[in-house]
XYZ file of C-alpha atoms in Angstrom:
549
model
C 0.002 -0.002 0.000
C 1.319 3.463 -0.827
C 1.827 5.589 2.300
C -0.556 8.519 2.602
C 2.031 11.245 3.136
C 4.293 10.463 0.151
C 1.296 10.131 -2.182
C -0.073 13.481 -1.018
C 3.329 15.117 -1.553
C 3.481 13.630 -5.063
C 0.097 15.106 -5.934
C 1.168 18.495 -4.572
C 4.376 18.403 -6.642
C 2.349 17.508 -9.774
C -0.072 20.365 -9.245
C 2.493 22.912 -8.068
C 3.781 23.991 -11.512
C 0.264 24.578 -12.774
C -0.853 26.577 -9.767
C 2.245 28.614 -9.048
C 2.935 30.054 -12.463
C 0.953 30.915 -15.584
C 2.523 30.040 -18.957
C 3.066 32.894 -21.361
C 1.062 31.166 -24.078
C -1.955 30.380 -21.898
C -5.244 31.212 -23.659
C -8.512 32.163 -21.994
C -12.032 32.208 -23.385
C -12.571 35.321 -25.459
C -15.388 37.672 -24.644
C -18.070 38.734 -27.076
C -16.525 42.193 -27.413
C -13.195 40.741 -28.495
C -14.793 38.936 -31.420
C -13.554 35.526 -30.204
C -16.979 33.995 -30.820
C -17.282 35.327 -34.354
C -16.397 33.169 -37.335
C -13.529 33.728 -39.731
C -14.530 32.843 -43.301
C -12.680 31.822 -46.442
C -12.893 29.884 -49.682
C -10.736 27.037 -50.997
C -11.227 25.535 -54.480
C -14.686 27.092 -54.699
C -15.801 25.714 -51.306
C -16.910 28.159 -48.604
C -15.676 27.460 -45.091
C -15.690 29.140 -41.711
C -13.847 28.496 -38.461
C -13.935 29.676 -34.869
C -10.706 28.938 -33.035
C -12.108 28.383 -29.554
C -9.400 27.281 -27.096
C -9.666 23.668 -26.100
C -8.424 20.161 -26.899
C -11.375 19.131 -29.103
C -12.747 20.173 -32.475
C -16.170 19.894 -34.066
C -16.269 19.822 -37.875
C -19.413 19.715 -40.008
C -20.677 19.968 -43.553
C -23.879 21.992 -43.877
C -25.645 21.289 -47.177
C -28.764 22.859 -48.625
C -30.569 19.513 -48.695
C -33.251 19.651 -45.982
C -36.854 18.661 -46.559
C -37.575 22.085 -48.041
C -35.250 21.348 -50.964
C -35.795 17.612 -51.457
C -37.194 16.638 -54.839
C -39.221 13.673 -53.617
C -40.475 12.509 -50.195
C -37.795 10.871 -48.075
C -34.770 12.124 -50.038
C -33.409 14.323 -47.211
C -33.752 11.558 -44.619
C -32.392 8.950 -47.048
C -29.279 11.065 -47.676
C -28.843 11.538 -43.933
C -29.085 7.797 -43.245
C -26.495 7.014 -45.953
C -23.897 9.198 -44.210
C -20.881 7.162 -43.046
C -22.003 4.072 -44.953
C -19.555 2.360 -47.304
C -17.543 4.541 -49.671
C -15.360 3.603 -52.631
C -12.321 3.684 -50.301
C -13.605 2.342 -46.981
C -16.327 0.086 -45.679
C -18.779 1.304 -43.065
C -17.136 -1.092 -40.583
C -13.725 0.481 -41.183
C -15.121 4.003 -40.770
C -16.728 3.014 -37.478
C -13.623 1.275 -36.102
C -11.251 4.088 -37.070
C -13.517 6.667 -35.447
C -13.643 4.574 -32.275
C -9.861 4.172 -32.197
C -9.497 7.960 -32.365
C -12.146 8.449 -29.661
C -14.376 10.458 -31.997
C -18.128 10.820 -32.429
C -19.864 10.899 -35.823
C -23.263 12.495 -36.331
C -25.750 13.317 -39.082
C -29.158 14.998 -38.969
C -31.415 17.092 -41.166
C -33.682 20.047 -40.546
C -36.253 21.695 -42.779
C -33.522 23.541 -44.678
C -30.211 21.812 -44.040
C -28.486 18.454 -43.960
C -25.646 18.407 -41.411
C -22.911 15.743 -41.395
C -20.060 16.060 -38.950
C -17.675 14.710 -36.358
C -16.334 15.579 -32.887
C -12.710 14.634 -32.286
C -9.392 15.565 -30.702
C -7.854 18.712 -32.150
C -4.809 16.965 -33.654
C -7.028 14.646 -35.753
C -8.345 17.439 -37.996
C -6.651 16.136 -41.197
C -8.146 12.645 -40.866
C -11.740 13.791 -40.322
C -11.558 16.490 -42.985
C -10.565 13.751 -45.407
C -13.346 11.469 -44.130
C -16.080 14.081 -44.586
C -14.824 14.928 -48.062
C -14.964 11.237 -48.893
C -18.483 10.818 -47.467
C -20.005 13.525 -49.654
C -18.217 12.566 -52.873
C -17.532 8.816 -52.768
C -20.407 7.181 -50.878
C -21.639 3.947 -52.484
C -25.425 4.014 -52.669
C -26.029 0.268 -52.666
C -29.397 -1.421 -53.034
C -28.991 -3.742 -50.043
C -28.066 -0.904 -47.650
C -31.021 1.137 -48.878
C -33.596 -1.603 -48.307
C -32.076 -3.394 -45.317
C -30.943 -0.415 -43.261
C -32.039 3.006 -44.559
C -35.699 2.342 -45.398
C -36.104 0.133 -42.339
C -35.006 2.983 -40.042
C -37.185 5.508 -41.889
C -40.239 3.300 -41.354
C -39.449 3.055 -37.641
C -39.355 6.856 -37.502
C -42.722 6.975 -39.229
C -44.246 4.776 -36.529
C -42.748 6.858 -33.731
C -44.308 10.041 -35.143
C -47.788 8.481 -34.992
C -47.608 8.567 -31.179
C -45.937 11.996 -30.961
C -48.737 14.562 -30.901
C -46.276 17.429 -30.420
C -44.445 16.526 -33.639
C -47.743 16.020 -35.477
C -48.969 19.478 -34.438
C -45.685 21.131 -35.441
C -45.676 19.431 -38.858
C -49.306 20.436 -39.311
C -48.539 24.063 -38.413
C -45.744 24.241 -41.001
C -47.875 22.579 -43.656
C -50.779 24.974 -43.116
C -48.510 28.016 -42.878
C -46.246 27.382 -45.882
C -47.888 24.545 -47.870
C -44.861 23.293 -49.822
C -41.183 23.976 -49.179
C -40.963 24.757 -45.470
C -44.361 23.089 -45.105
C -42.934 19.667 -45.960
C -42.945 17.344 -42.954
C -39.577 16.853 -41.268
C -40.033 13.083 -41.606
C -42.282 11.301 -44.138
C -45.613 10.402 -42.600
C -46.767 6.795 -42.512
C -49.181 7.428 -45.390
C -46.348 8.413 -47.767
C -45.274 5.494 -50.022
C -41.538 6.168 -49.653
C -40.547 2.971 -51.495
C -42.183 4.473 -54.562
C -39.748 7.397 -54.513
C -36.554 6.107 -52.858
C -34.204 4.417 -55.324
C -30.455 4.164 -54.951
C -29.719 5.723 -58.370
C -31.955 8.736 -57.698
C -30.475 9.230 -54.234
C -26.968 9.175 -55.671
C -27.876 11.794 -58.266
C -29.571 13.919 -55.601
C -26.404 13.718 -53.496
C -24.382 15.081 -56.417
C -26.760 18.042 -56.591
C -26.843 18.567 -52.807
C -23.048 18.317 -52.464
C -22.215 20.518 -55.427
C -19.824 23.267 -54.328
C -22.362 26.130 -54.336
C -24.757 24.107 -52.123
C -22.660 23.317 -49.049
C -20.177 24.856 -46.636
C -17.612 23.489 -44.184
C -17.725 24.864 -40.628
C -15.385 24.133 -37.726
C -15.250 25.017 -34.047
C -11.908 24.697 -32.298
C -9.716 24.639 -35.435
C -7.011 26.935 -36.725
C -8.236 28.849 -39.760
C -5.073 28.333 -41.783
C -5.015 24.589 -41.164
C -8.691 24.215 -42.064
C -8.106 26.114 -45.318
C -5.240 23.786 -46.204
C -7.118 20.535 -45.568
C -10.383 21.670 -47.198
C -8.496 22.619 -50.341
C -6.762 19.235 -50.391
C -9.560 16.800 -49.494
C -12.625 18.362 -51.173
C -11.262 18.466 -54.723
C -13.620 15.681 -55.910
C -16.782 17.624 -55.060
C -18.705 18.521 -58.253
C -18.616 22.163 -59.256
C -22.245 22.130 -60.453
C -25.263 19.862 -60.134
C -25.864 17.164 -62.806
C -27.465 18.578 -65.939
C -29.922 15.675 -66.320
C -31.287 16.142 -62.788
C -33.746 18.852 -61.708
C -31.995 21.722 -59.963
C -32.603 22.268 -56.256
C -35.318 24.909 -56.158
C -34.839 27.983 -53.999
C -38.217 29.677 -54.436
C -38.988 32.313 -51.772
C -41.194 31.062 -48.971
C -44.765 32.328 -48.884
C -46.979 32.423 -45.804
C -50.603 31.312 -46.183
C -52.128 30.555 -42.772
C -55.150 28.431 -41.975
C -56.469 25.796 -39.617
C -56.136 22.023 -39.370
C -57.665 19.695 -36.764
C -56.493 16.104 -36.206
C -58.291 13.709 -33.871
C -55.925 11.723 -31.639
C -56.360 9.806 -28.382
C -52.698 9.877 -27.386
C -52.531 13.455 -26.097
C -53.603 17.033 -26.706
C -51.561 19.705 -28.469
C -52.530 23.054 -29.913
C -50.229 25.440 -31.745
C -51.050 29.061 -32.540
C -48.562 30.286 -35.120
C -47.931 33.592 -36.888
C -45.388 34.961 -39.382
C -42.118 35.208 -37.473
C -38.556 36.378 -37.969
C -36.125 34.888 -40.456
C -32.471 34.156 -39.737
C -30.073 37.067 -39.225
C -27.988 36.085 -42.235
C -30.967 35.801 -44.581
C -32.006 39.449 -44.667
C -35.438 38.770 -43.058
C -34.468 39.212 -39.420
C -37.002 40.970 -37.159
C -35.543 41.569 -33.687
C -38.920 42.732 -32.355
C -40.277 39.214 -32.935
C -37.484 37.765 -30.777
C -38.402 40.234 -28.022
C -42.122 39.450 -28.403
C -41.369 35.733 -28.087
C -39.512 36.318 -24.808
C -42.231 38.679 -23.586
C -44.925 36.032 -24.125
C -42.760 33.206 -22.779
C -44.725 30.590 -20.879
C -41.940 28.202 -19.973
C -39.863 28.791 -16.847
C -36.061 29.027 -16.936
C -35.667 29.325 -13.152
C -35.835 26.263 -10.931
C -38.752 26.018 -8.477
C -40.465 28.955 -10.136
C -43.381 29.009 -12.608
C -41.722 31.921 -14.399
C -42.450 35.629 -14.652
C -43.295 36.001 -18.362
C -46.757 37.239 -19.322
C -48.095 33.808 -20.279
C -46.508 32.131 -17.266
C -48.395 34.468 -14.938
C -51.644 34.472 -16.924
C -51.891 30.674 -17.267
C -50.878 29.826 -13.705
C -54.408 28.564 -13.003
C -54.208 26.050 -15.893
C -51.850 23.740 -14.008
C -52.334 20.860 -16.482
C -51.381 22.854 -19.572
C -47.773 23.627 -20.538
C -47.340 26.758 -22.643
C -44.180 27.770 -24.507
C -43.305 30.344 -27.161
C -40.624 29.936 -29.834
C -39.577 31.738 -32.973
C -38.506 29.199 -35.600
C -36.126 31.022 -37.939
C -35.394 30.066 -41.533
C -33.371 31.818 -44.212
C -36.238 33.809 -45.751
C -39.118 33.298 -43.303
C -39.982 32.494 -39.722
C -42.797 31.047 -37.663
C -43.662 32.362 -34.206
C -45.299 29.431 -32.414
C -47.187 29.341 -29.118
C -47.498 25.679 -28.158
C -49.914 24.286 -25.579
C -49.818 20.713 -24.340
C -51.770 18.901 -21.630
C -55.396 18.505 -20.596
C -57.878 19.526 -23.301
C -60.048 21.733 -21.064
C -56.990 23.582 -19.712
C -55.635 24.078 -23.240
C -58.989 25.579 -24.236
C -58.749 28.138 -21.430
C -55.071 28.837 -22.053
C -55.618 29.457 -25.785
C -58.111 32.227 -25.018
C -55.627 33.690 -22.550
C -52.928 33.756 -25.226
C -55.114 35.823 -27.549
C -56.073 38.185 -24.724
C -52.397 38.730 -23.857
C -51.576 39.514 -27.504
C -54.383 42.085 -27.551
C -53.052 43.644 -24.359
C -49.557 43.945 -25.847
C -50.926 45.514 -29.058
C -52.770 48.196 -27.067
C -49.812 48.922 -24.781
C -51.465 47.574 -21.600
C -48.225 46.128 -20.240
C -45.512 47.469 -17.972
C -42.313 48.918 -19.423
C -40.391 46.779 -16.983
C -41.748 43.656 -18.730
C -40.442 44.959 -22.071
C -36.966 45.568 -20.652
C -36.861 42.078 -19.117
C -37.981 40.594 -22.451
C -35.212 42.439 -24.326
C -32.606 41.111 -21.895
C -34.004 37.598 -22.139
C -34.166 37.695 -25.952
C -30.555 38.877 -26.122
C -29.410 36.100 -23.802
C -31.316 33.349 -25.609
C -30.087 34.474 -29.028
C -26.463 34.810 -27.963
C -26.599 31.490 -26.102
C -27.896 29.753 -29.233
C -25.159 31.344 -31.348
C -22.485 30.482 -28.791
C -23.701 26.881 -28.675
C -21.347 24.906 -30.882
C -23.956 22.688 -32.515
C -26.474 25.456 -33.235
C -23.726 27.818 -34.398
C -22.440 25.276 -36.923
C -25.749 24.985 -38.737
C -26.580 28.704 -38.601
C -23.155 29.664 -39.919
C -23.113 27.043 -42.664
C -26.614 27.956 -43.827
C -25.674 31.631 -43.899
C -22.554 30.955 -45.979
C -24.519 28.908 -48.528
C -27.418 31.342 -48.726
C -25.735 34.742 -48.652
C -22.021 34.194 -48.070
C -22.322 35.625 -44.543
C -21.748 33.688 -41.323
C -23.889 34.113 -38.245
C -22.088 36.792 -36.161
C -23.185 37.436 -32.591
C -22.271 41.132 -32.369
C -24.782 42.305 -34.974
C -27.619 40.228 -33.510
C -27.069 41.643 -30.020
C -27.091 45.224 -31.295
C -30.316 44.641 -33.243
C -32.130 43.285 -30.181
C -30.901 46.097 -27.948
C -32.378 48.602 -30.414
C -35.948 47.271 -30.130
C -38.436 49.799 -28.739
C -41.719 49.342 -26.922
C -43.591 50.768 -29.918
C -42.004 48.175 -32.236
C -43.199 45.338 -30.000
C -46.733 46.784 -29.932
C -46.825 47.037 -33.724
C -45.545 43.466 -34.063
C -48.326 42.132 -31.817
C -50.944 44.161 -33.681
C -49.764 42.831 -37.065
C -50.091 39.251 -35.800
C -53.698 39.785 -34.710
C -54.685 41.591 -37.897
C -53.109 38.993 -40.201
C -53.921 35.358 -40.860
C -53.158 32.971 -38.043
C -52.122 29.338 -38.308
C -53.894 27.013 -35.886
C -53.033 23.301 -35.624
C -54.962 21.189 -33.151
C -54.282 17.546 -32.279
C -56.217 15.576 -29.675
C -59.756 15.718 -28.269
C -61.450 17.862 -30.905
C -64.751 17.899 -28.973
C -63.150 20.070 -26.272
C -60.316 21.861 -28.087
C -61.500 25.152 -29.628
C -61.650 26.366 -33.207
C -59.664 29.439 -34.197
C -62.760 31.597 -34.552
C -63.889 30.679 -31.032
C -60.831 32.358 -29.508
C -60.936 35.371 -31.829
C -58.305 34.561 -34.461
C -58.614 35.169 -38.195
C -58.091 31.998 -40.180
C -57.682 31.684 -43.955
C -59.649 28.442 -44.304
C -62.672 29.765 -42.424
C -62.687 32.979 -44.469
C -62.546 31.083 -47.750
C -65.496 28.915 -46.682
C -67.607 32.015 -46.078
C -66.648 33.291 -49.530
C -67.773 30.084 -51.215
C -71.122 30.152 -49.410
C -71.834 33.679 -50.670
C -70.940 32.725 -54.223
C -73.114 29.583 -54.228
C -76.267 31.460 -53.127
C -76.778 33.058 -56.584
C -79.001 30.199 -57.853
C -81.218 30.608 -54.773
C -81.681 34.296 -55.530
C -82.828 33.334 -59.050
C -85.667 31.241 -57.600
C -84.274 27.901 -58.838
C -84.077 24.621 -57.045
C -80.672 22.982 -56.900
C -81.692 20.204 -59.344
C -83.025 22.739 -61.816
C -79.836 24.798 -61.446
C -77.794 21.705 -62.356
C -80.018 20.965 -65.351
C -79.599 24.503 -66.702
C -75.828 24.415 -66.203
C -75.579 21.032 -67.947
C -77.616 22.257 -70.918
C -75.404 25.336 -71.310
C -72.298 23.158 -71.299
C -73.767 20.746 -73.885
C -74.722 23.563 -76.228
C -71.195 24.988 -76.088
C -69.694 21.789 -77.518
C -68.862 21.161 -81.153
C -71.421 19.445 -83.402
C -70.472 15.789 -83.017
C -69.764 15.850 -79.253
C -72.899 17.953 -78.757
C -75.141 15.402 -80.466
C -73.647 12.586 -78.410
C -74.127 14.548 -75.174
C -77.728 15.405 -76.044
C -78.520 11.758 -76.745
C -77.218 10.876 -73.305
C -79.596 13.429 -71.850
C -82.676 12.061 -73.651
C -85.181 10.254 -71.450
C -88.604 8.723 -71.874
C -90.023 8.933 -68.387
C -93.694 9.597 -67.765
C -95.661 10.469 -64.696
C -99.305 10.833 -63.692
C -100.830 13.055 -61.046
C -103.391 11.493 -58.715
C -106.328 13.655 -57.488
C -109.103 12.404 -55.181
C -108.047 8.842 -55.741
C -108.122 9.084 -59.516
C -105.107 8.897 -61.840
C -104.638 11.750 -64.258
C -103.170 11.687 -67.759
C -99.671 10.309 -68.362
C -97.267 13.125 -69.208
C -93.677 13.223 -70.364
C -91.314 14.229 -67.552
C -88.972 16.056 -69.924
C -91.828 18.087 -71.430
C -93.169 18.966 -67.995
C -89.739 20.120 -66.811
C -89.275 22.307 -69.880
C -92.678 23.968 -69.507
C -92.115 24.542 -65.771
C -88.775 26.209 -66.476
C -90.359 28.448 -69.085
C -93.139 29.487 -66.696
C -90.571 30.235 -63.982
C -88.534 32.412 -66.333
C -91.668 34.286 -67.457
C -92.765 34.978 -63.863
C -89.291 36.210 -62.964
C -89.354 38.752 -65.827
C -92.710 40.082 -64.621
């Protein structure tokens, strides 16, 4: 057994050099003002890259490609490309990739969002050359084999489909995006169980889609904890095989601007209750559609608590304190050219019904200025913290920066975002709330539809309800003319037949010929048999004559 005293002295001697003196080259975490958390950008062989040399022994490297569900050509393509990451390439098998990563103590990851596909690795700082080479190989030399597609990729996608069926929160969020944006951003993050993915997913098409997604203008390389000069060197060396443009025989990845529609969708489900009220939000800072007042409004509404043992002090947290079985949270989901401000409610159906009305009342109070200035100042501080925290977060910062480089050539820089939020005024927040109430809302409801309210019941304008009212007004014209619905159809059919050319018109008129007769009974006696067609024609003529008089 080692004696206690000598072992203690050995520990003290080991720690003494570190505690007693500070090396000249010691580096500390940079503050926001020093720019240490901002990205340095560059380009090597036509490939955009950015790095943030944060002190530390580890590095996180990722490829951010414009290949999310918004840009996929067919259902399941984004998820299929994600699942093929780190499978066999023309140089290495998937087993070799896995074993080499384990030997180096690294972690490999891949995921997709509505706009981006992210493939990356976390590793020790000195292993940057190896993993830069690996990622370059993954995007340019992956073997899209039939057996891996059917035995591994599609099998996992189908498991994800089943998991979504029980996730009412995910169903409501997908519904809100679909109603708000229709296509593009409205595409579900994962294919629903009703989508026949095997009809669209083929290994040849996925390979061609990968060549379009990983063309040089469509992706960027982003690193945290890497020297900028070293990253430039290895990107230029290992990404030479990436195609300069997408294949000519494959449809180009569309980048149509997002358009907000709004509306309402209700889905019956016995696994839980979720309701989302959504409005046009703020886009990403790098996309040119950033609205700092929306970030402040999101923090002002709040709902969720960030302080332990406290229900929170945001407006919704205080107003919905009585609805103990309903959880309320507000988020602004930012995309490159659009955003969606969502207020999510989850829990007991009756409590969600009460909370939804409270949400609308709070928005009205904000729009009329019936809130304390102190609440606005707290919301500005909270919005600044949440935004800077998200940008400082390594994982979130990678995707935001890569998406900004691909879209506009600008990385996500924290300094500009902080200044924009600090410049928000109380009047700007009031106008933002008023614009939400005056515009079209998006309402997605999942759960007990007998209890959960409609949008109009809580005072929100909804595009689908408005369009229904419009159709009812248009369809009442035949009633004003004094026609029955059957007679209206007969007149419309006759007009269509008479507008046809000679031969089709004769054929259509023969189909309309009938030889039906009827007799009217009076006092138990049958009257004369009359032709039904003749009687209809004479009745229509009498109706038209009376209408003229």
